PDB file of C-alpha atoms and ligand atoms in Angstrom:
ATOM      1  CA  MET D   1     -37.266  58.852  39.495  1.00  0.00           C
ATOM      2  CA  GLN D   2     -38.702  62.322  40.255  1.00  0.00           C
ATOM      3  CA  LEU D   3     -36.162  63.881  37.908  1.00  0.00           C
ATOM      4  CA  LYS D   4     -37.180  61.618  35.019  1.00  0.00           C
ATOM      5  CA  THR D   5     -40.867  62.356  35.625  1.00  0.00           C
ATOM      6  CA  ALA D   6     -40.184  66.103  35.722  1.00  0.00           C
ATOM      7  CA  ALA D   7     -38.152  65.954  32.513  1.00  0.00           C
ATOM      8  CA  LYS D   8     -40.972  64.091  30.746  1.00  0.00           C
ATOM      9  CA  MET D   9     -43.653  66.491  32.047  1.00  0.00           C
ATOM     10  CA  ILE D  10     -41.679  69.473  30.704  1.00  0.00           C
ATOM     11  CA  ALA D  11     -40.895  67.732  27.377  1.00  0.00           C
ATOM     12  CA  ASP D  12     -44.566  66.830  26.830  1.00  0.00           C
ATOM     13  CA  VAL D  13     -46.010  70.378  26.992  1.00  0.00           C
ATOM     14  CA  SER D  14     -45.697  73.468  24.811  1.00  0.00           C
ATOM     15  CA  SER D  15     -46.512  76.098  27.463  1.00  0.00           C
ATOM     16  CA  VAL D  16     -45.134  76.480  31.002  1.00  0.00           C
ATOM     17  CA  ALA D  17     -45.758  79.088  33.717  1.00  0.00           C
ATOM     18  CA  VAL D  18     -42.496  79.271  35.701  1.00  0.00           C
ATOM     19  CA  LEU D  19     -42.789  80.771  39.206  1.00  0.00           C
ATOM     20  CA  THR D  20     -39.386  81.790  40.555  1.00  0.00           C
ATOM     21  CA  GLY D  21     -37.893  83.060  43.783  1.00  0.00           C
ATOM     22  CA  ALA D  22     -34.517  84.125  45.132  1.00  0.00           C
ATOM     23  CA  GLY D  23     -33.157  80.562  44.937  1.00  0.00           C
ATOM     24  CA  VAL D  24     -32.873  81.026  41.173  1.00  0.00           C
ATOM     25  CA  SER D  25     -30.410  83.930  41.631  1.00  0.00           C
ATOM     26  CA  THR D  26     -28.136  82.580  44.392  1.00  0.00           C
ATOM     27  CA  ALA D  27     -25.881  80.954  41.793  1.00  0.00           C
ATOM     28  CA  SER D  28     -25.319  84.492  40.455  1.00  0.00           C
ATOM     29  CA  GLY D  29     -23.919  85.539  43.831  1.00  0.00           C
ATOM     30  CA  ILE D  30     -27.105  87.189  45.112  1.00  0.00           C
ATOM     31  CA  PRO D  31     -28.160  86.060  48.597  1.00  0.00           C
ATOM     32  CA  ASP D  32     -31.724  84.871  49.043  1.00  0.00           C
ATOM     33  CA  PHE D  33     -33.859  86.040  51.962  1.00  0.00           C
ATOM     34  CA  ARG D  34     -34.587  83.184  54.380  1.00  0.00           C
ATOM     35  CA  SER D  35     -31.765  80.666  54.024  1.00  0.00           C
ATOM     36  CA  THR D  36     -29.101  80.773  56.727  1.00  0.00           C
ATOM     37  CA  THR D  37     -27.209  83.375  54.653  1.00  0.00           C
ATOM     38  CA  GLY D  38     -30.388  85.206  53.593  1.00  0.00           C
ATOM     39  CA  LEU D  39     -30.935  88.985  53.624  1.00  0.00           C
ATOM     40  CA  TRP D  40     -33.822  88.765  56.081  1.00  0.00           C
ATOM     41  CA  THR D  41     -32.115  86.129  58.213  1.00  0.00           C
ATOM     42  CA  ALA D  42     -29.231  88.572  58.716  1.00  0.00           C
ATOM     43  CA  ASP D  43     -31.528  91.139  60.333  1.00  0.00           C
ATOM     44  CA  GLU D  44     -35.249  90.579  60.888  1.00  0.00           C
ATOM     45  CA  ALA D  45     -35.856  94.344  61.206  1.00  0.00           C
ATOM     46  CA  ARG D  46     -35.062  94.684  57.505  1.00  0.00           C
ATOM     47  CA  GLU D  47     -38.625  93.719  56.535  1.00  0.00           C
ATOM     48  CA  TYR D  48     -39.809  96.666  58.678  1.00  0.00           C
ATOM     49  CA  TYR D  49     -37.541  99.089  56.860  1.00  0.00           C
ATOM     50  CA  ILE D  50     -38.394  97.851  53.333  1.00  0.00           C
ATOM     51  CA  SER D  51     -42.032  98.742  53.886  1.00  0.00           C
ATOM     52  CA  ASN D  52     -44.510 101.240  52.518  1.00  0.00           C
ATOM     53  CA  TYR D  53     -45.044 102.427  56.101  1.00  0.00           C
ATOM     54  CA  TYR D  54     -41.356 103.218  56.703  1.00  0.00           C
ATOM     55  CA  PHE D  55     -40.972 104.878  53.290  1.00  0.00           C
ATOM     56  CA  HIS D  56     -43.677 107.388  54.257  1.00  0.00           C
ATOM     57  CA  LYS D  57     -42.495 107.667  57.887  1.00  0.00           C
ATOM     58  CA  ASP D  58     -38.867 108.528  57.088  1.00  0.00           C
ATOM     59  CA  PRO D  59     -38.098 108.593  53.318  1.00  0.00           C
ATOM     60  CA  VAL D  60     -34.490 109.743  53.821  1.00  0.00           C
ATOM     61  CA  ASP D  61     -33.608 106.957  56.276  1.00  0.00           C
ATOM     62  CA  PHE D  62     -35.640 104.523  54.159  1.00  0.00           C
ATOM     63  CA  TRP D  63     -33.339 105.146  51.188  1.00  0.00           C
ATOM     64  CA  GLY D  64     -30.240 104.680  53.337  1.00  0.00           C
ATOM     65  CA  LYS D  65     -31.521 101.318  54.599  1.00  0.00           C
ATOM     66  CA  TYR D  66     -32.770 100.311  51.116  1.00  0.00           C
ATOM     67  CA  LYS D  67     -29.380 100.939  49.506  1.00  0.00           C
ATOM     68  CA  ASP D  68     -27.578  99.183  52.322  1.00  0.00           C
ATOM     69  CA  ILE D  69     -29.802  96.087  52.205  1.00  0.00           C
ATOM     70  CA  PHE D  70     -29.908  95.777  48.425  1.00  0.00           C
ATOM     71  CA  ARG D  71     -26.299  96.898  47.881  1.00  0.00           C
ATOM     72  CA  VAL D  72     -25.198  93.652  46.222  1.00  0.00           C
ATOM     73  CA  LYS D  73     -28.176  93.817  43.886  1.00  0.00           C
ATOM     74  CA  LEU D  74     -27.946  97.538  43.168  1.00  0.00           C
ATOM     75  CA  LEU D  75     -24.281  97.532  42.248  1.00  0.00           C
ATOM     76  CA  LYS D  76     -24.998  95.170  39.384  1.00  0.00           C
ATOM     77  CA  ASP D  77     -21.937  92.971  39.921  1.00  0.00           C
ATOM     78  CA  TYR D  78     -23.865  89.887  38.890  1.00  0.00           C
ATOM     79  CA  GLY D  79     -25.391  88.331  35.766  1.00  0.00           C
ATOM     80  CA  PRO D  80     -27.796  85.550  34.737  1.00  0.00           C
ATOM     81  CA  ASN D  81     -26.796  81.983  35.637  1.00  0.00           C
ATOM     82  CA  HIS D  82     -27.449  78.485  34.306  1.00  0.00           C
ATOM     83  CA  VAL D  83     -31.018  78.458  35.627  1.00  0.00           C
ATOM     84  CA  HIS D  84     -32.035  81.693  33.889  1.00  0.00           C
ATOM     85  CA  ARG D  85     -30.420  80.463  30.686  1.00  0.00           C
ATOM     86  CA  TYR D  86     -32.257  77.116  30.936  1.00  0.00           C
ATOM     87  CA  LEU D  87     -35.613  78.939  30.842  1.00  0.00           C
ATOM     88  CA  LYS D  88     -34.471  80.957  27.821  1.00  0.00           C
ATOM     89  CA  ASP D  89     -33.363  77.695  26.216  1.00  0.00           C
ATOM     90  CA  LEU D  90     -36.838  76.171  26.626  1.00  0.00           C
ATOM     91  CA  GLU D  91     -38.216  79.249  24.828  1.00  0.00           C
ATOM     92  CA  MET D  92     -35.630  78.856  22.044  1.00  0.00           C
ATOM     93  CA  HIS D  93     -36.849  75.302  21.583  1.00  0.00           C
ATOM     94  CA  GLY D  94     -40.345  76.507  20.864  1.00  0.00           C
ATOM     95  CA  LYS D  95     -42.041  76.432  24.269  1.00  0.00           C
ATOM     96  CA  GLN D  96     -44.220  79.331  25.441  1.00  0.00           C
ATOM     97  CA  ILE D  97     -42.505  80.241  28.739  1.00  0.00           C
ATOM     98  CA  THR D  98     -44.014  82.854  31.051  1.00  0.00           C
ATOM     99  CA  VAL D  99     -41.769  83.630  34.022  1.00  0.00           C
ATOM    100  CA  ILE D 100     -43.601  84.988  37.065  1.00  0.00           C
ATOM    101  CA  THR D 101     -40.756  86.089  39.279  1.00  0.00           C
ATOM    102  CA  GLN D 102     -40.591  87.419  42.825  1.00  0.00           C
ATOM    103  CA  ASN D 103     -37.036  88.526  42.089  1.00  0.00           C
ATOM    104  CA  VAL D 104     -36.295  92.215  41.524  1.00  0.00           C
ATOM    105  CA  ASP D 105     -32.815  91.687  40.045  1.00  0.00           C
ATOM    106  CA  GLY D 106     -33.914  91.734  36.391  1.00  0.00           C
ATOM    107  CA  LEU D 107     -31.876  88.593  35.595  1.00  0.00           C
ATOM    108  CA  HIS D 108     -34.616  86.742  33.697  1.00  0.00           C
ATOM    109  CA  THR D 109     -34.933  89.689  31.297  1.00  0.00           C
ATOM    110  CA  LEU D 110     -31.143  89.973  31.072  1.00  0.00           C
ATOM    111  CA  ALA D 111     -31.023  86.260  30.133  1.00  0.00           C
ATOM    112  CA  GLY D 112     -33.402  87.030  27.239  1.00  0.00           C
ATOM    113  CA  SER D 113     -36.678  85.594  28.568  1.00  0.00           C
ATOM    114  CA  GLU D 114     -39.415  87.316  26.555  1.00  0.00           C
ATOM    115  CA  HIS D 115     -42.416  86.982  28.876  1.00  0.00           C
ATOM    116  CA  VAL D 116     -41.457  88.052  32.402  1.00  0.00           C
ATOM    117  CA  ILE D 117     -43.948  89.223  35.021  1.00  0.00           C
ATOM    118  CA  GLU D 118     -42.020  91.071  37.779  1.00  0.00           C
ATOM    119  CA  TYR D 119     -44.455  90.244  40.558  1.00  0.00           C
ATOM    120  CA  HIS D 120     -42.491  92.201  43.196  1.00  0.00           C
ATOM    121  CA  GLY D 121     -41.380  94.982  40.848  1.00  0.00           C
ATOM    122  CA  THR D 122     -37.796  95.886  39.995  1.00  0.00           C
ATOM    123  CA  LEU D 123     -34.676  97.448  41.535  1.00  0.00           C
ATOM    124  CA  ASN D 124     -33.866  99.025  38.188  1.00  0.00           C
ATOM    125  CA  SER D 125     -35.996 102.136  38.472  1.00  0.00           C
ATOM    126  CA  ALA D 126     -37.944 104.445  40.805  1.00  0.00           C
ATOM    127  CA  THR D 127     -40.996 106.654  40.352  1.00  0.00           C
ATOM    128  CA  CYS D 128     -41.981 110.035  41.722  1.00  0.00           C
ATOM    129  CA  PRO D 129     -45.108 109.469  43.887  1.00  0.00           C
ATOM    130  CA  ASN D 130     -46.124 113.071  43.223  1.00  0.00           C
ATOM    131  CA  CYS D 131     -45.839 113.545  39.454  1.00  0.00           C
ATOM    132  CA  GLY D 132     -45.264 109.972  38.213  1.00  0.00           C
ATOM    133  CA  ARG D 133     -41.947 110.648  36.472  1.00  0.00           C
ATOM    134  CA  SER D 134     -39.697 107.558  36.201  1.00  0.00           C
ATOM    135  CA  PHE D 135     -35.929 107.415  36.860  1.00  0.00           C
ATOM    136  CA  ASP D 136     -33.423 104.658  36.071  1.00  0.00           C
ATOM    137  CA  LEU D 137     -30.955 102.947  38.419  1.00  0.00           C
ATOM    138  CA  PRO D 138     -27.843 105.069  37.650  1.00  0.00           C
ATOM    139  CA  TYR D 139     -29.823 108.184  38.634  1.00  0.00           C
ATOM    140  CA  LEU D 140     -30.862 106.540  41.921  1.00  0.00           C
ATOM    141  CA  LEU D 141     -27.239 105.764  42.794  1.00  0.00           C
ATOM    142  CA  GLU D 142     -26.040 109.337  42.147  1.00  0.00           C
ATOM    143  CA  THR D 143     -27.333 110.787  45.436  1.00  0.00           C
ATOM    144  CA  GLU D 144     -28.071 109.507  48.946  1.00  0.00           C
ATOM    145  CA  THR D 145     -31.794 110.254  48.666  1.00  0.00           C
ATOM    146  CA  PRO D 146     -33.059 110.359  45.067  1.00  0.00           C
ATOM    147  CA  ILE D 147     -35.227 113.408  44.427  1.00  0.00           C
ATOM    148  CA  CYS D 148     -37.540 114.058  41.470  1.00  0.00           C
ATOM    149  CA  GLU D 149     -35.842 116.467  39.038  1.00  0.00           C
ATOM    150  CA  LYS D 150     -39.226 117.874  38.059  1.00  0.00           C
ATOM    151  CA  CYS D 151     -40.996 118.492  41.376  1.00  0.00           C
ATOM    152  CA  GLY D 152     -38.442 117.861  44.133  1.00  0.00           C
ATOM    153  CA  HIS D 153     -40.388 114.981  45.757  1.00  0.00           C
ATOM    154  CA  VAL D 154     -38.457 112.000  47.208  1.00  0.00           C
ATOM    155  CA  LEU D 155     -38.659 109.108  44.721  1.00  0.00           C
ATOM    156  CA  LYS D 156     -40.182 105.719  45.605  1.00  0.00           C
ATOM    157  CA  PRO D 157     -38.369 102.575  44.351  1.00  0.00           C
ATOM    158  CA  ASP D 158     -40.227 100.385  41.833  1.00  0.00           C
ATOM    159  CA  VAL D 159     -39.669  97.399  44.146  1.00  0.00           C
ATOM    160  CA  VAL D 160     -42.987  96.316  45.733  1.00  0.00           C
ATOM    161  CA  LEU D 161     -42.541  97.251  49.412  1.00  0.00           C
ATOM    162  CA  PHE D 162     -44.160  95.329  52.252  1.00  0.00           C
ATOM    163  CA  GLY D 163     -47.660  96.796  52.462  1.00  0.00           C
ATOM    164  CA  ASP D 164     -47.760  97.897  48.800  1.00  0.00           C
ATOM    165  CA  PRO D 165     -50.563  96.547  46.558  1.00  0.00           C
ATOM    166  CA  ILE D 166     -49.597  93.772  44.099  1.00  0.00           C
ATOM    167  CA  THR D 167     -50.599  95.039  40.651  1.00  0.00           C
ATOM    168  CA  GLU D 168     -49.395  91.934  38.733  1.00  0.00           C
ATOM    169  CA  HIS D 169     -51.512  89.250  40.418  1.00  0.00           C
ATOM    170  CA  ASP D 170     -54.192  89.161  37.704  1.00  0.00           C
ATOM    171  CA  SER D 171     -51.644  88.840  34.898  1.00  0.00           C
ATOM    172  CA  ALA D 172     -49.928  86.047  36.861  1.00  0.00           C
ATOM    173  CA  GLU D 173     -53.212  84.137  37.214  1.00  0.00           C
ATOM    174  CA  LYS D 174     -53.938  84.628  33.509  1.00  0.00           C
ATOM    175  CA  ALA D 175     -50.506  83.222  32.602  1.00  0.00           C
ATOM    176  CA  ILE D 176     -51.238  80.147  34.724  1.00  0.00           C
ATOM    177  CA  GLN D 177     -54.672  79.707  33.098  1.00  0.00           C
ATOM    178  CA  GLN D 178     -52.999  79.767  29.666  1.00  0.00           C
ATOM    179  CA  SER D 179     -50.209  77.292  30.563  1.00  0.00           C
ATOM    180  CA  GLU D 180     -50.316  73.484  30.514  1.00  0.00           C
ATOM    181  CA  LEU D 181     -47.756  73.075  33.325  1.00  0.00           C
ATOM    182  CA  VAL D 182     -46.597  75.073  36.371  1.00  0.00           C
ATOM    183  CA  LEU D 183     -42.914  74.872  37.338  1.00  0.00           C
ATOM    184  CA  VAL D 184     -41.867  76.482  40.668  1.00  0.00           C
ATOM    185  CA  LEU D 185     -38.167  77.160  41.234  1.00  0.00           C
ATOM    186  CA  GLY D 186     -36.174  78.386  44.248  1.00  0.00           C
ATOM    187  CA  THR D 187     -38.750  79.856  46.593  1.00  0.00           C
ATOM    188  CA  SER D 188     -39.819  79.173  50.172  1.00  0.00           C
ATOM    189  CA  LEU D 189     -43.422  80.038  49.176  1.00  0.00           C
ATOM    190  CA  LEU D 190     -43.826  81.953  52.430  1.00  0.00           C
ATOM    191  CA  VAL D 191     -44.920  85.280  50.983  1.00  0.00           C
ATOM    192  CA  SER D 192     -48.516  86.085  50.165  1.00  0.00           C
ATOM    193  CA  PRO D 193     -50.173  86.684  47.770  1.00  0.00           C
ATOM    194  CA  PHE D 194     -47.498  85.061  45.553  1.00  0.00           C
ATOM    195  CA  ASN D 195     -47.944  81.772  47.412  1.00  0.00           C
ATOM    196  CA  ILE D 196     -51.619  81.713  46.397  1.00  0.00           C
ATOM    197  CA  LEU D 197     -50.510  81.054  42.801  1.00  0.00           C
ATOM    198  CA  PRO D 198     -49.567  77.365  43.276  1.00  0.00           C
ATOM    199  CA  GLU D 199     -52.924  76.829  45.025  1.00  0.00           C
ATOM    200  CA  TYR D 200     -54.654  78.583  42.122  1.00  0.00           C
ATOM    201  CA  ALA D 201     -52.841  76.315  39.643  1.00  0.00           C
ATOM    202  CA  ASN D 202     -53.928  73.330  41.719  1.00  0.00           C
ATOM    203  CA  SER D 203     -57.556  74.509  41.684  1.00  0.00           C
ATOM    204  CA  LEU D 204     -57.378  74.530  37.858  1.00  0.00           C
ATOM    205  CA  GLY D 205     -55.982  70.993  37.865  1.00  0.00           C
ATOM    206  CA  LYS D 206     -52.653  72.085  36.322  1.00  0.00           C
ATOM    207  CA  PRO D 207     -49.820  69.558  36.684  1.00  0.00           C
ATOM    208  CA  SER D 208     -47.035  71.104  38.767  1.00  0.00           C
ATOM    209  CA  ILE D 209     -43.377  70.634  39.683  1.00  0.00           C
ATOM    210  CA  LEU D 210     -41.458  72.207  42.613  1.00  0.00           C
ATOM    211  CA  ILE D 211     -37.637  72.343  42.635  1.00  0.00           C
ATOM    212  CA  ASN D 212     -36.239  73.858  45.822  1.00  0.00           C
ATOM    213  CA  ARG D 213     -33.232  72.984  47.981  1.00  0.00           C
ATOM    214  CA  GLU D 214     -35.290  72.885  51.180  1.00  0.00           C
ATOM    215  CA  PRO D 215     -38.789  71.551  51.866  1.00  0.00           C
ATOM    216  CA  THR D 216     -41.501  74.239  51.693  1.00  0.00           C
ATOM    217  CA  VAL D 217     -44.825  74.581  53.498  1.00  0.00           C
ATOM    218  CA  MET D 218     -46.594  73.799  50.225  1.00  0.00           C
ATOM    219  CA  ASP D 219     -44.736  70.680  49.034  1.00  0.00           C
ATOM    220  CA  GLU D 220     -47.842  68.480  49.170  1.00  0.00           C
ATOM    221  CA  LEU D 221     -49.562  70.660  46.529  1.00  0.00           C
ATOM    222  CA  PHE D 222     -47.157  69.507  43.823  1.00  0.00           C
ATOM    223  CA  ASP D 223     -47.180  66.415  41.572  1.00  0.00           C
ATOM    224  CA  VAL D 224     -43.374  66.291  41.614  1.00  0.00           C
ATOM    225  CA  VAL D 225     -41.085  67.751  44.309  1.00  0.00           C
ATOM    226  CA  ILE D 226     -37.296  67.793  43.985  1.00  0.00           C
ATOM    227  CA  HIS D 227     -35.218  69.033  46.951  1.00  0.00           C
ATOM    228  CA  ASP D 228     -31.817  69.756  45.444  1.00  0.00           C
ATOM    229  CA  ASP D 229     -29.587  72.509  44.085  1.00  0.00           C
ATOM    230  CA  LEU D 230     -31.206  74.166  41.083  1.00  0.00           C
ATOM    231  CA  SER D 231     -28.048  74.408  38.945  1.00  0.00           C
ATOM    232  CA  LYS D 232     -27.468  70.683  39.432  1.00  0.00           C
ATOM    233  CA  VAL D 233     -31.093  69.725  38.655  1.00  0.00           C
ATOM    234  CA  VAL D 234     -31.238  71.989  35.598  1.00  0.00           C
ATOM    235  CA  GLN D 235     -28.070  70.390  34.214  1.00  0.00           C
ATOM    236  CA  GLN D 236     -29.644  66.961  34.675  1.00  0.00           C
ATOM    237  CA  LEU D 237     -32.907  68.104  33.051  1.00  0.00           C
ATOM    238  CA  GLN D 238     -30.943  69.245  30.010  1.00  0.00           C
ATOM    239  CA  LYS D 239     -29.256  65.874  29.465  1.00  0.00           C
TER     240      LYS D 239
HETATM  241  N1  APR K   1     -31.035  75.716  44.527  1.00  0.00           N
HETATM  242  C1  APR K   1     -32.264  75.386  45.005  1.00  0.00           C
HETATM  243  N2  APR K   1     -32.913  76.098  45.958  1.00  0.00           N
HETATM  244  C2  APR K   1     -32.265  77.171  46.458  1.00  0.00           C
HETATM  245  C3  APR K   1     -30.983  77.580  46.018  1.00  0.00           C
HETATM  246  C4  APR K   1     -30.370  76.798  44.996  1.00  0.00           C
HETATM  247  N3  APR K   1     -29.160  77.114  44.515  1.00  0.00           N
HETATM  248  N4  APR K   1     -30.617  78.701  46.722  1.00  0.00           N
HETATM  249  C5  APR K   1     -31.634  78.957  47.580  1.00  0.00           C
HETATM  250  N5  APR K   1     -32.619  78.050  47.417  1.00  0.00           N
HETATM  251  C6  APR K   1     -33.925  77.991  48.103  1.00  0.00           C
HETATM  252  C7  APR K   1     -33.819  78.154  49.591  1.00  0.00           C
HETATM  253  O1  APR K   1     -33.708  76.880  50.200  1.00  0.00           O
HETATM  254  C8  APR K   1     -35.147  78.822  49.947  1.00  0.00           C
HETATM  255  O2  APR K   1     -36.130  77.853  50.321  1.00  0.00           O
HETATM  256  O3  APR K   1     -34.658  79.091  47.646  1.00  0.00           O
HETATM  257  C9  APR K   1     -35.602  79.484  48.643  1.00  0.00           C
HETATM  258  C10 APR K   1     -35.578  80.988  48.730  1.00  0.00           C
HETATM  259  O4  APR K   1     -36.560  81.358  49.673  1.00  0.00           O
HETATM  260  P1  APR K   1     -36.558  82.856  50.229  1.00  0.00           P
HETATM  261  O5  APR K   1     -35.191  83.198  50.678  1.00  0.00           O
HETATM  262  O6  APR K   1     -37.702  82.958  51.185  1.00  0.00           O
HETATM  263  O7  APR K   1     -36.842  83.756  48.950  1.00  0.00           O
HETATM  264  P2  APR K   1     -38.225  83.935  48.202  1.00  0.00           P
HETATM  265  O8  APR K   1     -39.106  82.730  48.360  1.00  0.00           O
HETATM  266  O9  APR K   1     -37.901  84.347  46.818  1.00  0.00           O
HETATM  267  O10 APR K   1     -38.862  85.188  49.004  1.00  0.00           O
HETATM  268  C11 APR K   1     -40.054  85.716  48.497  1.00  0.00           C
HETATM  269  O11 APR K   1     -39.959  87.463  50.142  1.00  0.00           O
HETATM  270  O12 APR K   1     -39.097  89.209  51.327  1.00  0.00           O
HETATM  271  C12 APR K   1     -39.752  88.871  50.203  1.00  0.00           C
HETATM  272  O13 APR K   1     -39.730  90.277  48.365  1.00  0.00           O
HETATM  273  C13 APR K   1     -39.011  89.263  48.963  1.00  0.00           C
HETATM  274  O14 APR K   1     -39.392  88.322  46.775  1.00  0.00           O
HETATM  275  C14 APR K   1     -39.035  88.012  48.119  1.00  0.00           C
HETATM  276  C15 APR K   1     -40.123  87.190  48.773  1.00  0.00           C
HETATM  277 ZN1   ZN K   2     -42.061 114.555  40.594  1.00  0.00          ZN
END
């Protein structure tokens, strides 16, 4: 029943704000963070290392840890999956889709989605904190500790580190204001301030759908909640 209601809610609108998390990319072979096989589950200390504090404390060791933790994502041996392509498909059928993603893997853009807000930044580049020069991923993989060619400073990844400010929150709220429906896919909704967004949508009276394999702490906020595998649900939504 929930599936039919969700399908009708999506069919009936012309604009959707889609909030995504790591559960959208697991079908591409990228582990999420808090499932039993998640990156953070493997080693709690990892959140300490992927932090603004640790980057400034020990930039060289930070980069070693960063590359080790994000290895599967950095080596680019993955591509968009059925879920990313479903969102592109909705766009192709005339809907205004704005993806607000916590993911740093770049897969929504790779799948062709035109309006993507990378709420937690991206793995695909790094910036010199001293002179602002930007460097792409191949450059970052060339050396152990990426250094700015111009001024010799250690580069900072363009992934939002724990403790970094979130510069995309306003644009995310604006996208929600301008959408008729909010669709949340594959996230535990445990990380702030991203998890304020469903509450914000609720405060605006936006209808909302959550599709996530496991229950989340915010299930009761949503009009429709589906606890199942995303690839399976997306295939059923496309029938
Ligand atoms: N289908 C449906 N749900 C899935 C699937 C799938 N194939 N695979 C995983 N999930 C669900 C998991 O059950 C889990 O509840 O996706 C959710 C992913 O939650 P997290 O691992 O916490 O990832 P996410 O919510 O994206 O984390 C948010 O935390 O550490 C930070 O920056 C990191 O962006 C990340 C943020
Ligand atoms: Zn520099």
